[in-house]
Amino acid sequence: MNCIKLYKEGQLKKIKETLLEELKNCKLCPRNCGVNRLKNQSGFCRSGRFAKVNSFFCHFGEEPELVGSGGSGTIFFAYCNLACQYCQNYTLSHYGEGDIIEASELAKIMLTLQKYGAHNINFVTPTHIIAQILEALEIAIEAGLNLPLVYNCGGYEKFETLKLIDGIFDIYMPDIKYSDNLVAQKFSLAPNYWEVVQAAIREMHRQVGDLVIQNGIAKRGLLIRHLILPNNLGGSFKVLDFVRSLSINSYINIMDQYHPCYNAYKFSQINRCITEEEYITVIEYAKKIGLHRGFKII
Ligand code: SF4
């Protein structure tokens, strides 16, 4: 676990303090809301001073390299800095279902997951709650947490915030949802998504490199996810070209499980699952440009 070194050097405490200070005028993500979250004012992500946790458990449905035999110690946070109209976790991301907890309780959750044999701590949608996560991490490491940390996000990350947390996370697991900003605006209210996600993922790759797997378990590196949308709305070829430009050894999970959720029924373009042909076309392209890790070779 990378973060233990920063903890011992006192750097984790400094980074945490910087991030907590930032909550006074929150510009931690590309939304740049400028609200005072220490006073529980909320911006786009509707999150105040404390984290809201929906659930936590050893998850056996993540990528096999995160799951192993003990599962991925997954913590689902409420709310999100994106607003995807088809989100399968909409009860968390849009409705904010969960319980507000303080740092000591979040630390206890991490330690519980470690006790139950999880291979890592997998923070789902950590972007808007990064200050609170570091606050809890300090307590958890003091009490013996030593698992790899996974930053599992939607890709709409601020470059400057990622620079600040350099060295904390062992594995970055971002989505790349779209390569077309008009589509990103329509379905996630993120008009600059493509520029933002590219800068963010380049920085993640600079920090942790390609995914390193030892004895079947991911230890460090970048694990990218791309969910194929109906009618090629994700702009998958352009996404894959970008992933290939990072490294021929980039790990990318090309996902075929899209199904209409939440408000998807209101948009005819996304109100269906993808076809087998749409899936195969993307996989064939990935193979053609040399990508070879993280997806089914068919
Ligand atoms: S983290 Fe939340 S409040 Fe802060 S800039 Fe992003 S959306 Fe706005």
PDB file of C-alpha atoms and ligand atoms in Angstrom:
ATOM      1  CA  MET A   1       0.000   0.000   0.000  1.00  0.00           C
ATOM      2  CA  ASN A   2       1.544   3.177  -1.311  1.00  0.00           C
ATOM      3  CA  CYS A   3      -0.136   5.444   1.149  1.00  0.00           C
ATOM      4  CA  ILE A   4       1.595   4.060   4.255  1.00  0.00           C
ATOM      5  CA  LYS A   5       4.839   5.786   3.247  1.00  0.00           C
ATOM      6  CA  LEU A   6       3.029   9.118   2.914  1.00  0.00           C
ATOM      7  CA  TYR A   7       1.409   8.498   6.279  1.00  0.00           C
ATOM      8  CA  LYS A   8       4.753   7.825   7.975  1.00  0.00           C
ATOM      9  CA  GLU A   9       6.318  10.928   6.411  1.00  0.00           C
ATOM     10  CA  GLY A  10       3.409  13.109   7.576  1.00  0.00           C
ATOM     11  CA  GLN A  11       2.447  13.869   3.963  1.00  0.00           C
ATOM     12  CA  LEU A  12      -0.961  12.215   4.176  1.00  0.00           C
ATOM     13  CA  LYS A  13      -1.902  14.569   7.013  1.00  0.00           C
ATOM     14  CA  LYS A  14      -0.777  17.602   4.972  1.00  0.00           C
ATOM     15  CA  ILE A  15      -2.698  16.544   1.879  1.00  0.00           C
ATOM     16  CA  LYS A  16      -5.788  15.837   3.985  1.00  0.00           C
ATOM     17  CA  GLU A  17      -5.572  19.289   5.584  1.00  0.00           C
ATOM     18  CA  THR A  18      -5.229  20.950   2.164  1.00  0.00           C
ATOM     19  CA  LEU A  19      -8.270  19.101   0.850  1.00  0.00           C
ATOM     20  CA  LEU A  20     -10.374  19.876   3.926  1.00  0.00           C
ATOM     21  CA  GLU A  21      -9.432  23.543   3.570  1.00  0.00           C
ATOM     22  CA  GLU A  22     -10.558  23.385  -0.068  1.00  0.00           C
ATOM     23  CA  LEU A  23     -14.035  22.402   1.093  1.00  0.00           C
ATOM     24  CA  LYS A  24     -14.530  26.012   2.210  1.00  0.00           C
ATOM     25  CA  ASN A  25     -14.662  27.054  -1.426  1.00  0.00           C
ATOM     26  CA  CYS A  26     -15.100  23.712  -3.115  1.00  0.00           C
ATOM     27  CA  LYS A  27     -13.453  23.441  -6.519  1.00  0.00           C
ATOM     28  CA  LEU A  28     -12.286  19.884  -6.040  1.00  0.00           C
ATOM     29  CA  CYS A  29     -13.777  18.652  -9.299  1.00  0.00           C
ATOM     30  CA  PRO A  30     -14.316  20.211 -12.738  1.00  0.00           C
ATOM     31  CA  ARG A  31     -17.686  21.625 -11.659  1.00  0.00           C
ATOM     32  CA  ASN A  32     -15.839  24.338  -9.655  1.00  0.00           C
ATOM     33  CA  CYS A  33     -18.950  25.151  -7.614  1.00  0.00           C
ATOM     34  CA  GLY A  34     -17.185  27.382  -5.064  1.00  0.00           C
ATOM     35  CA  VAL A  35     -19.587  26.513  -2.220  1.00  0.00           C
ATOM     36  CA  ASN A  36     -18.626  26.255   1.440  1.00  0.00           C
ATOM     37  CA  ARG A  37     -19.093  22.592   2.212  1.00  0.00           C
ATOM     38  CA  LEU A  38     -17.763  23.004   5.741  1.00  0.00           C
ATOM     39  CA  LYS A  39     -21.007  24.916   6.316  1.00  0.00           C
ATOM     40  CA  ASN A  40     -22.917  22.170   4.527  1.00  0.00           C
ATOM     41  CA  GLN A  41     -23.607  24.289   1.465  1.00  0.00           C
ATOM     42  CA  SER A  42     -23.862  21.933  -1.447  1.00  0.00           C
ATOM     43  CA  GLY A  43     -23.036  22.293  -5.099  1.00  0.00           C
ATOM     44  CA  PHE A  44     -23.660  20.058  -8.085  1.00  0.00           C
ATOM     45  CA  CYS A  45     -22.800  16.920  -6.084  1.00  0.00           C
ATOM     46  CA  ARG A  46     -25.179  17.870  -3.244  1.00  0.00           C
ATOM     47  CA  SER A  47     -22.589  16.747  -0.689  1.00  0.00           C
ATOM     48  CA  GLY A  48     -21.690  18.709   2.410  1.00  0.00           C
ATOM     49  CA  ARG A  49     -19.101  18.298   5.153  1.00  0.00           C
ATOM     50  CA  PHE A  50     -19.408  14.543   5.649  1.00  0.00           C
ATOM     51  CA  ALA A  51     -19.489  11.498   3.411  1.00  0.00           C
ATOM     52  CA  LYS A  52     -22.700   9.611   2.861  1.00  0.00           C
ATOM     53  CA  VAL A  53     -22.248   5.856   2.508  1.00  0.00           C
ATOM     54  CA  ASN A  54     -24.869   3.694   0.849  1.00  0.00           C
ATOM     55  CA  SER A  55     -23.325   0.275   1.424  1.00  0.00           C
ATOM     56  CA  PHE A  56     -20.098  -1.677   1.797  1.00  0.00           C
ATOM     57  CA  PHE A  57     -19.259  -5.329   1.255  1.00  0.00           C
ATOM     58  CA  CYS A  58     -16.759  -7.749  -0.236  1.00  0.00           C
ATOM     59  CA  HIS A  59     -17.804  -7.479  -3.872  1.00  0.00           C
ATOM     60  CA  PHE A  60     -17.445 -10.513  -6.137  1.00  0.00           C
ATOM     61  CA  GLY A  61     -18.844  -8.842  -9.261  1.00  0.00           C
ATOM     62  CA  GLU A  62     -15.886  -6.589 -10.044  1.00  0.00           C
ATOM     63  CA  GLU A  63     -13.040  -7.441 -12.454  1.00  0.00           C
ATOM     64  CA  PRO A  64     -11.500 -10.830 -11.519  1.00  0.00           C
ATOM     65  CA  GLU A  65      -8.142  -9.180 -10.774  1.00  0.00           C
ATOM     66  CA  LEU A  66      -9.791  -7.095  -8.038  1.00  0.00           C
ATOM     67  CA  VAL A  67     -11.907  -9.907  -6.649  1.00  0.00           C
ATOM     68  CA  GLY A  68      -9.562 -12.897  -6.170  1.00  0.00           C
ATOM     69  CA  SER A  69     -10.829 -15.246  -3.482  1.00  0.00           C
ATOM     70  CA  GLY A  70     -11.759 -12.648  -0.848  1.00  0.00           C
ATOM     71  CA  GLY A  71     -13.608 -10.073  -2.946  1.00  0.00           C
ATOM     72  CA  SER A  72     -13.027  -6.387  -3.515  1.00  0.00           C
ATOM     73  CA  GLY A  73     -13.746  -4.346  -0.370  1.00  0.00           C
ATOM     74  CA  THR A  74     -16.192  -1.981  -1.986  1.00  0.00           C
ATOM     75  CA  ILE A  75     -17.627   1.159  -0.407  1.00  0.00           C
ATOM     76  CA  PHE A  76     -20.460   2.857  -2.310  1.00  0.00           C
ATOM     77  CA  PHE A  77     -20.832   6.582  -1.676  1.00  0.00           C
ATOM     78  CA  ALA A  78     -24.022   8.532  -2.286  1.00  0.00           C
ATOM     79  CA  TYR A  79     -24.192  11.284  -4.942  1.00  0.00           C
ATOM     80  CA  CYS A  80     -21.915  11.936  -7.915  1.00  0.00           C
ATOM     81  CA  ASN A  81     -20.377  14.795  -9.871  1.00  0.00           C
ATOM     82  CA  LEU A  82     -21.932  13.449 -13.072  1.00  0.00           C
ATOM     83  CA  ALA A  83     -25.637  13.208 -13.830  1.00  0.00           C
ATOM     84  CA  CYS A  84     -25.928  10.195 -16.119  1.00  0.00           C
ATOM     85  CA  GLN A  85     -29.477   9.742 -17.292  1.00  0.00           C
ATOM     86  CA  TYR A  86     -29.029   5.964 -17.551  1.00  0.00           C
ATOM     87  CA  CYS A  87     -27.146   5.362 -14.273  1.00  0.00           C
ATOM     88  CA  GLN A  88     -27.662   1.836 -12.957  1.00  0.00           C
ATOM     89  CA  ASN A  89     -26.859   3.100  -9.439  1.00  0.00           C
ATOM     90  CA  TYR A  90     -29.334   5.965  -9.629  1.00  0.00           C
ATOM     91  CA  THR A  91     -30.743   5.395  -6.147  1.00  0.00           C
ATOM     92  CA  LEU A  92     -27.304   6.379  -4.830  1.00  0.00           C
ATOM     93  CA  SER A  93     -26.051   8.810  -7.444  1.00  0.00           C
ATOM     94  CA  HIS A  94     -29.282  10.752  -8.034  1.00  0.00           C
ATOM     95  CA  TYR A  95     -31.470  10.057  -5.009  1.00  0.00           C
ATOM     96  CA  GLY A  96     -28.571  10.077  -2.536  1.00  0.00           C
ATOM     97  CA  GLU A  97     -29.659   7.049  -0.534  1.00  0.00           C
ATOM     98  CA  GLY A  98     -27.260   6.381   2.321  1.00  0.00           C
ATOM     99  CA  ASP A  99     -26.171   7.426   5.795  1.00  0.00           C
ATOM    100  CA  ILE A 100     -24.005  10.383   6.688  1.00  0.00           C
ATOM    101  CA  ILE A 101     -20.962   9.198   8.605  1.00  0.00           C
ATOM    102  CA  GLU A 102     -17.920  10.755  10.214  1.00  0.00           C
ATOM    103  CA  ALA A 103     -14.294   9.868   9.484  1.00  0.00           C
ATOM    104  CA  SER A 104     -13.933   7.420  12.379  1.00  0.00           C
ATOM    105  CA  GLU A 105     -16.906   5.376  11.108  1.00  0.00           C
ATOM    106  CA  LEU A 106     -15.578   5.341   7.560  1.00  0.00           C
ATOM    107  CA  ALA A 107     -12.220   4.138   8.914  1.00  0.00           C
ATOM    108  CA  LYS A 108     -14.020   1.339  10.763  1.00  0.00           C
ATOM    109  CA  ILE A 109     -15.691   0.250   7.513  1.00  0.00           C
ATOM    110  CA  MET A 110     -12.285  -0.044   5.813  1.00  0.00           C
ATOM    111  CA  LEU A 111     -10.900  -2.081   8.698  1.00  0.00           C
ATOM    112  CA  THR A 112     -13.962  -4.333   8.699  1.00  0.00           C
ATOM    113  CA  LEU A 113     -13.511  -5.066   4.994  1.00  0.00           C
ATOM    114  CA  GLN A 114      -9.851  -5.888   5.618  1.00  0.00           C
ATOM    115  CA  LYS A 115     -10.833  -8.190   8.486  1.00  0.00           C
ATOM    116  CA  TYR A 116     -13.264 -10.032   6.203  1.00  0.00           C
ATOM    117  CA  GLY A 117     -10.505 -10.819   3.716  1.00  0.00           C
ATOM    118  CA  ALA A 118     -10.981  -8.199   0.988  1.00  0.00           C
ATOM    119  CA  HIS A 119      -8.011  -7.820  -1.367  1.00  0.00           C
ATOM    120  CA  ASN A 120      -8.356  -4.050  -1.599  1.00  0.00           C
ATOM    121  CA  ILE A 121     -10.474  -1.095  -0.545  1.00  0.00           C
ATOM    122  CA  ASN A 122     -12.517   0.006  -3.539  1.00  0.00           C
ATOM    123  CA  PHE A 123     -13.945   3.535  -3.207  1.00  0.00           C
ATOM    124  CA  VAL A 124     -16.858   3.881  -5.626  1.00  0.00           C
ATOM    125  CA  THR A 125     -17.440   7.475  -6.741  1.00  0.00           C
ATOM    126  CA  PRO A 126     -14.794   9.066  -4.493  1.00  0.00           C
ATOM    127  CA  THR A 127     -14.369  12.324  -6.452  1.00  0.00           C
ATOM    128  CA  HIS A 128     -16.594  14.607  -4.418  1.00  0.00           C
ATOM    129  CA  ILE A 129     -15.692  12.926  -1.139  1.00  0.00           C
ATOM    130  CA  ILE A 130     -11.921  12.772  -1.467  1.00  0.00           C
ATOM    131  CA  ALA A 131     -11.195  15.005   1.554  1.00  0.00           C
ATOM    132  CA  GLN A 132     -13.386  12.813   3.765  1.00  0.00           C
ATOM    133  CA  ILE A 133     -11.732   9.638   2.456  1.00  0.00           C
ATOM    134  CA  LEU A 134      -8.262  10.919   3.354  1.00  0.00           C
ATOM    135  CA  GLU A 135      -9.491  11.991   6.759  1.00  0.00           C
ATOM    136  CA  ALA A 136     -10.659   8.419   7.379  1.00  0.00           C
ATOM    137  CA  LEU A 137      -7.598   6.825   5.810  1.00  0.00           C
ATOM    138  CA  GLU A 138      -5.317   8.468   8.327  1.00  0.00           C
ATOM    139  CA  ILE A 139      -7.297   6.868  11.154  1.00  0.00           C
ATOM    140  CA  ALA A 140      -7.513   3.489   9.407  1.00  0.00           C
ATOM    141  CA  ILE A 141      -3.789   3.296   8.634  1.00  0.00           C
ATOM    142  CA  GLU A 142      -2.980   4.172  12.235  1.00  0.00           C
ATOM    143  CA  ALA A 143      -5.146   1.185  13.196  1.00  0.00           C
ATOM    144  CA  GLY A 144      -3.461  -1.212  10.742  1.00  0.00           C
ATOM    145  CA  LEU A 145      -5.064  -0.840   7.302  1.00  0.00           C
ATOM    146  CA  ASN A 146      -2.589  -2.071   4.706  1.00  0.00           C
ATOM    147  CA  LEU A 147      -4.598  -3.011   1.592  1.00  0.00           C
ATOM    148  CA  PRO A 148      -4.192  -1.523  -1.896  1.00  0.00           C
ATOM    149  CA  LEU A 149      -6.565   1.408  -2.448  1.00  0.00           C
ATOM    150  CA  VAL A 150      -8.735   1.655  -5.567  1.00  0.00           C
ATOM    151  CA  TYR A 151     -10.062   4.977  -6.914  1.00  0.00           C
ATOM    152  CA  ASN A 152     -13.166   3.871  -8.831  1.00  0.00           C
ATOM    153  CA  CYS A 153     -14.611   6.894 -10.637  1.00  0.00           C
ATOM    154  CA  GLY A 154     -16.565   8.201 -13.630  1.00  0.00           C
ATOM    155  CA  GLY A 155     -13.532   9.904 -15.165  1.00  0.00           C
ATOM    156  CA  TYR A 156     -14.750  13.468 -14.619  1.00  0.00           C
ATOM    157  CA  GLU A 157     -11.788  14.381 -12.429  1.00  0.00           C
ATOM    158  CA  LYS A 158      -9.913  17.605 -11.914  1.00  0.00           C
ATOM    159  CA  PHE A 159      -6.268  17.364 -12.947  1.00  0.00           C
ATOM    160  CA  GLU A 160      -5.095  19.588 -10.056  1.00  0.00           C
ATOM    161  CA  THR A 161      -6.863  17.444  -7.446  1.00  0.00           C
ATOM    162  CA  LEU A 162      -5.330  14.295  -8.903  1.00  0.00           C
ATOM    163  CA  LYS A 163      -1.871  15.923  -8.690  1.00  0.00           C
ATOM    164  CA  LEU A 164      -2.517  16.675  -5.053  1.00  0.00           C
ATOM    165  CA  ILE A 165      -3.369  13.055  -4.193  1.00  0.00           C
ATOM    166  CA  ASP A 166      -0.393  11.601  -6.078  1.00  0.00           C
ATOM    167  CA  GLY A 167       0.846   8.563  -4.137  1.00  0.00           C
ATOM    168  CA  ILE A 168      -2.336   7.854  -2.182  1.00  0.00           C
ATOM    169  CA  PHE A 169      -4.063   5.356  -4.460  1.00  0.00           C
ATOM    170  CA  ASP A 170      -2.515   2.178  -5.817  1.00  0.00           C
ATOM    171  CA  ILE A 171      -5.094   1.524  -8.523  1.00  0.00           C
ATOM    172  CA  TYR A 172      -7.045   4.048 -10.549  1.00  0.00           C
ATOM    173  CA  MET A 173     -10.207   2.633 -12.103  1.00  0.00           C
ATOM    174  CA  PRO A 174     -11.853   5.378 -14.184  1.00  0.00           C
ATOM    175  CA  ASP A 175     -14.625   5.066 -16.734  1.00  0.00           C
ATOM    176  CA  ILE A 176     -14.241   6.665 -20.109  1.00  0.00           C
ATOM    177  CA  LYS A 177     -17.876   7.239 -20.951  1.00  0.00           C
ATOM    178  CA  TYR A 178     -17.778   9.394 -24.069  1.00  0.00           C
ATOM    179  CA  SER A 179     -15.488  10.943 -26.626  1.00  0.00           C
ATOM    180  CA  ASP A 180     -18.137  13.395 -27.827  1.00  0.00           C
ATOM    181  CA  ASN A 181     -18.880  16.424 -25.656  1.00  0.00           C
ATOM    182  CA  LEU A 182     -22.368  16.993 -27.078  1.00  0.00           C
ATOM    183  CA  VAL A 183     -23.325  13.479 -26.053  1.00  0.00           C
ATOM    184  CA  ALA A 184     -21.662  13.962 -22.656  1.00  0.00           C
ATOM    185  CA  GLN A 185     -23.697  17.116 -22.113  1.00  0.00           C
ATOM    186  CA  LYS A 186     -26.946  15.499 -23.177  1.00  0.00           C
ATOM    187  CA  PHE A 187     -26.641  12.389 -21.050  1.00  0.00           C
ATOM    188  CA  SER A 188     -24.376  13.445 -18.137  1.00  0.00           C
ATOM    189  CA  LEU A 189     -24.463  17.279 -18.071  1.00  0.00           C
ATOM    190  CA  ALA A 190     -20.700  17.373 -18.647  1.00  0.00           C
ATOM    191  CA  PRO A 191     -20.010  19.589 -21.677  1.00  0.00           C
ATOM    192  CA  ASN A 192     -16.208  19.317 -21.461  1.00  0.00           C
ATOM    193  CA  TYR A 193     -16.043  15.617 -20.540  1.00  0.00           C
ATOM    194  CA  TRP A 194     -13.708  14.517 -23.318  1.00  0.00           C
ATOM    195  CA  GLU A 195     -10.944  17.037 -22.580  1.00  0.00           C
ATOM    196  CA  VAL A 196     -11.299  16.528 -18.830  1.00  0.00           C
ATOM    197  CA  VAL A 197     -11.207  12.735 -18.942  1.00  0.00           C
ATOM    198  CA  GLN A 198      -8.159  12.621 -21.213  1.00  0.00           C
ATOM    199  CA  ALA A 199      -6.140  14.962 -18.968  1.00  0.00           C
ATOM    200  CA  ALA A 200      -7.244  13.040 -15.882  1.00  0.00           C
ATOM    201  CA  ILE A 201      -6.351   9.639 -17.256  1.00  0.00           C
ATOM    202  CA  ARG A 202      -2.967  10.765 -18.543  1.00  0.00           C
ATOM    203  CA  GLU A 203      -2.205  11.975 -15.019  1.00  0.00           C
ATOM    204  CA  MET A 204      -3.454   8.714 -13.468  1.00  0.00           C
ATOM    205  CA  HIS A 205      -1.259   6.742 -15.861  1.00  0.00           C
ATOM    206  CA  ARG A 206       1.725   8.948 -15.049  1.00  0.00           C
ATOM    207  CA  GLN A 207       1.218   8.214 -11.353  1.00  0.00           C
ATOM    208  CA  VAL A 208       0.619   4.460 -11.396  1.00  0.00           C
ATOM    209  CA  GLY A 209       1.455   3.149 -14.892  1.00  0.00           C
ATOM    210  CA  ASP A 210      -0.066   0.096 -16.560  1.00  0.00           C
ATOM    211  CA  LEU A 211      -1.919  -2.410 -14.401  1.00  0.00           C
ATOM    212  CA  VAL A 212       0.405  -4.792 -12.534  1.00  0.00           C
ATOM    213  CA  ILE A 213      -1.116  -8.166 -11.644  1.00  0.00           C
ATOM    214  CA  GLN A 214       0.609 -10.585  -9.274  1.00  0.00           C
ATOM    215  CA  ASN A 215      -0.744 -14.104  -8.718  1.00  0.00           C
ATOM    216  CA  GLY A 216      -3.996 -13.058 -10.376  1.00  0.00           C
ATOM    217  CA  ILE A 217      -4.537 -10.007  -8.145  1.00  0.00           C
ATOM    218  CA  ALA A 218      -4.172  -6.369  -9.224  1.00  0.00           C
ATOM    219  CA  LYS A 219      -1.536  -4.601  -7.135  1.00  0.00           C
ATOM    220  CA  ARG A 220      -1.029  -1.271  -8.825  1.00  0.00           C
ATOM    221  CA  GLY A 221      -1.799   0.630 -12.003  1.00  0.00           C
ATOM    222  CA  LEU A 222      -4.534   1.890 -14.264  1.00  0.00           C
ATOM    223  CA  LEU A 223      -7.656  -0.142 -15.025  1.00  0.00           C
ATOM    224  CA  ILE A 224      -9.967   1.632 -17.471  1.00  0.00           C
ATOM    225  CA  ARG A 225     -13.627   0.809 -18.062  1.00  0.00           C
ATOM    226  CA  HIS A 226     -15.658   1.642 -21.139  1.00  0.00           C
ATOM    227  CA  LEU A 227     -19.360   0.823 -21.283  1.00  0.00           C
ATOM    228  CA  ILE A 228     -20.526   0.508 -24.871  1.00  0.00           C
ATOM    229  CA  LEU A 229     -23.657   2.598 -25.378  1.00  0.00           C
ATOM    230  CA  PRO A 230     -26.341   1.937 -27.999  1.00  0.00           C
ATOM    231  CA  ASN A 231     -25.914   3.665 -31.376  1.00  0.00           C
ATOM    232  CA  ASN A 232     -22.192   4.185 -30.680  1.00  0.00           C
ATOM    233  CA  LEU A 233     -23.027   7.156 -28.459  1.00  0.00           C
ATOM    234  CA  GLY A 234     -19.851   6.623 -26.444  1.00  0.00           C
ATOM    235  CA  GLY A 235     -17.717   7.183 -29.543  1.00  0.00           C
ATOM    236  CA  SER A 236     -15.917   3.942 -28.740  1.00  0.00           C
ATOM    237  CA  PHE A 237     -13.269   3.969 -31.492  1.00  0.00           C
ATOM    238  CA  LYS A 238     -11.979   7.387 -30.407  1.00  0.00           C
ATOM    239  CA  VAL A 239     -11.959   6.208 -26.787  1.00  0.00           C
ATOM    240  CA  LEU A 240      -9.913   3.157 -27.738  1.00  0.00           C
ATOM    241  CA  ASP A 241      -7.477   5.222 -29.821  1.00  0.00           C
ATOM    242  CA  PHE A 242      -6.835   7.347 -26.746  1.00  0.00           C
ATOM    243  CA  VAL A 243      -6.365   4.282 -24.525  1.00  0.00           C
ATOM    244  CA  ARG A 244      -3.937   2.834 -27.060  1.00  0.00           C
ATOM    245  CA  SER A 245      -2.003   6.125 -27.123  1.00  0.00           C
ATOM    246  CA  LEU A 246      -1.267   5.700 -23.402  1.00  0.00           C
ATOM    247  CA  SER A 247       0.272   2.261 -23.831  1.00  0.00           C
ATOM    248  CA  ILE A 248      -0.175  -0.901 -25.855  1.00  0.00           C
ATOM    249  CA  ASN A 249      -0.442  -2.646 -22.468  1.00  0.00           C
ATOM    250  CA  SER A 250      -3.338  -0.516 -21.262  1.00  0.00           C
ATOM    251  CA  TYR A 251      -5.921  -2.611 -19.434  1.00  0.00           C
ATOM    252  CA  ILE A 252      -9.442  -1.772 -20.631  1.00  0.00           C
ATOM    253  CA  ASN A 253     -12.608  -3.562 -19.637  1.00  0.00           C
ATOM    254  CA  ILE A 254     -14.949  -3.107 -22.600  1.00  0.00           C
ATOM    255  CA  MET A 255     -18.364  -3.678 -21.093  1.00  0.00           C
ATOM    256  CA  ASP A 256     -21.460  -4.965 -22.880  1.00  0.00           C
ATOM    257  CA  GLN A 257     -23.987  -4.864 -20.034  1.00  0.00           C
ATOM    258  CA  TYR A 258     -25.669  -1.558 -20.794  1.00  0.00           C
ATOM    259  CA  HIS A 259     -29.387  -1.687 -20.069  1.00  0.00           C
ATOM    260  CA  PRO A 260     -31.794   1.234 -19.800  1.00  0.00           C
ATOM    261  CA  CYS A 261     -32.126   2.511 -16.224  1.00  0.00           C
ATOM    262  CA  TYR A 262     -33.349   5.647 -14.477  1.00  0.00           C
ATOM    263  CA  ASN A 263     -34.372   8.206 -17.155  1.00  0.00           C
ATOM    264  CA  ALA A 264     -33.134   6.227 -20.161  1.00  0.00           C
ATOM    265  CA  TYR A 265     -36.717   5.511 -21.225  1.00  0.00           C
ATOM    266  CA  LYS A 266     -37.084   9.236 -22.025  1.00  0.00           C
ATOM    267  CA  PHE A 267     -34.411   9.064 -24.766  1.00  0.00           C
ATOM    268  CA  SER A 268     -35.029   6.770 -27.721  1.00  0.00           C
ATOM    269  CA  GLN A 269     -31.272   6.588 -28.493  1.00  0.00           C
ATOM    270  CA  ILE A 270     -30.471   4.889 -25.188  1.00  0.00           C
ATOM    271  CA  ASN A 271     -33.715   3.066 -24.495  1.00  0.00           C
ATOM    272  CA  ARG A 272     -32.415  -0.364 -25.465  1.00  0.00           C
ATOM    273  CA  CYS A 273     -29.557  -2.781 -24.759  1.00  0.00           C
ATOM    274  CA  ILE A 274     -26.676  -2.958 -27.206  1.00  0.00           C
ATOM    275  CA  THR A 275     -26.665  -5.547 -29.987  1.00  0.00           C
ATOM    276  CA  GLU A 276     -24.119  -8.318 -30.349  1.00  0.00           C
ATOM    277  CA  GLU A 277     -22.934  -6.659 -33.538  1.00  0.00           C
ATOM    278  CA  GLU A 278     -22.294  -3.363 -31.730  1.00  0.00           C
ATOM    279  CA  TYR A 279     -20.236  -5.217 -29.123  1.00  0.00           C
ATOM    280  CA  ILE A 280     -18.219  -7.257 -31.602  1.00  0.00           C
ATOM    281  CA  THR A 281     -17.449  -4.164 -33.710  1.00  0.00           C
ATOM    282  CA  VAL A 282     -15.814  -2.460 -30.736  1.00  0.00           C
ATOM    283  CA  ILE A 283     -13.886  -5.551 -29.646  1.00  0.00           C
ATOM    284  CA  GLU A 284     -12.609  -6.083 -33.207  1.00  0.00           C
ATOM    285  CA  TYR A 285     -11.395  -2.501 -33.326  1.00  0.00           C
ATOM    286  CA  ALA A 286      -9.609  -2.837 -29.984  1.00  0.00           C
ATOM    287  CA  LYS A 287      -7.797  -5.912 -31.276  1.00  0.00           C
ATOM    288  CA  LYS A 288      -6.999  -4.239 -34.587  1.00  0.00           C
ATOM    289  CA  ILE A 289      -5.157  -1.372 -32.899  1.00  0.00           C
ATOM    290  CA  GLY A 290      -3.188  -3.722 -30.665  1.00  0.00           C
ATOM    291  CA  LEU A 291      -5.003  -3.552 -27.339  1.00  0.00           C
ATOM    292  CA  HIS A 292      -4.976  -6.934 -25.648  1.00  0.00           C
ATOM    293  CA  ARG A 293      -5.706  -6.611 -21.919  1.00  0.00           C
ATOM    294  CA  GLY A 294      -8.951  -6.459 -19.945  1.00  0.00           C
ATOM    295  CA  PHE A 295     -11.548  -7.554 -22.503  1.00  0.00           C
ATOM    296  CA  LYS A 296     -12.749 -10.826 -23.937  1.00  0.00           C
ATOM    297  CA  ILE A 297     -10.797 -11.798 -27.035  1.00  0.00           C
ATOM    298  CA  ILE A 298     -13.464 -13.171 -29.406  1.00  0.00           C
TER     299      ILE A 298
HETATM  300  S1  SF4 B   1     -16.941  18.260  -5.446  1.00  0.00           S
HETATM  301 FE1  SF4 B   1     -19.116  18.822  -5.489  1.00  0.00          FE
HETATM  302  S2  SF4 B   1     -19.221  20.924  -4.638  1.00  0.00           S
HETATM  303 FE2  SF4 B   1     -17.067  20.487  -5.121  1.00  0.00          FE
HETATM  304  S3  SF4 B   1     -16.770  21.317  -7.176  1.00  0.00           S
HETATM  305 FE3  SF4 B   1     -17.340  19.165  -7.441  1.00  0.00          FE
HETATM  306  S4  SF4 B   1     -19.555  19.081  -7.679  1.00  0.00           S
HETATM  307 FE4  SF4 B   1     -19.001  21.116  -6.856  1.00  0.00          FE
END
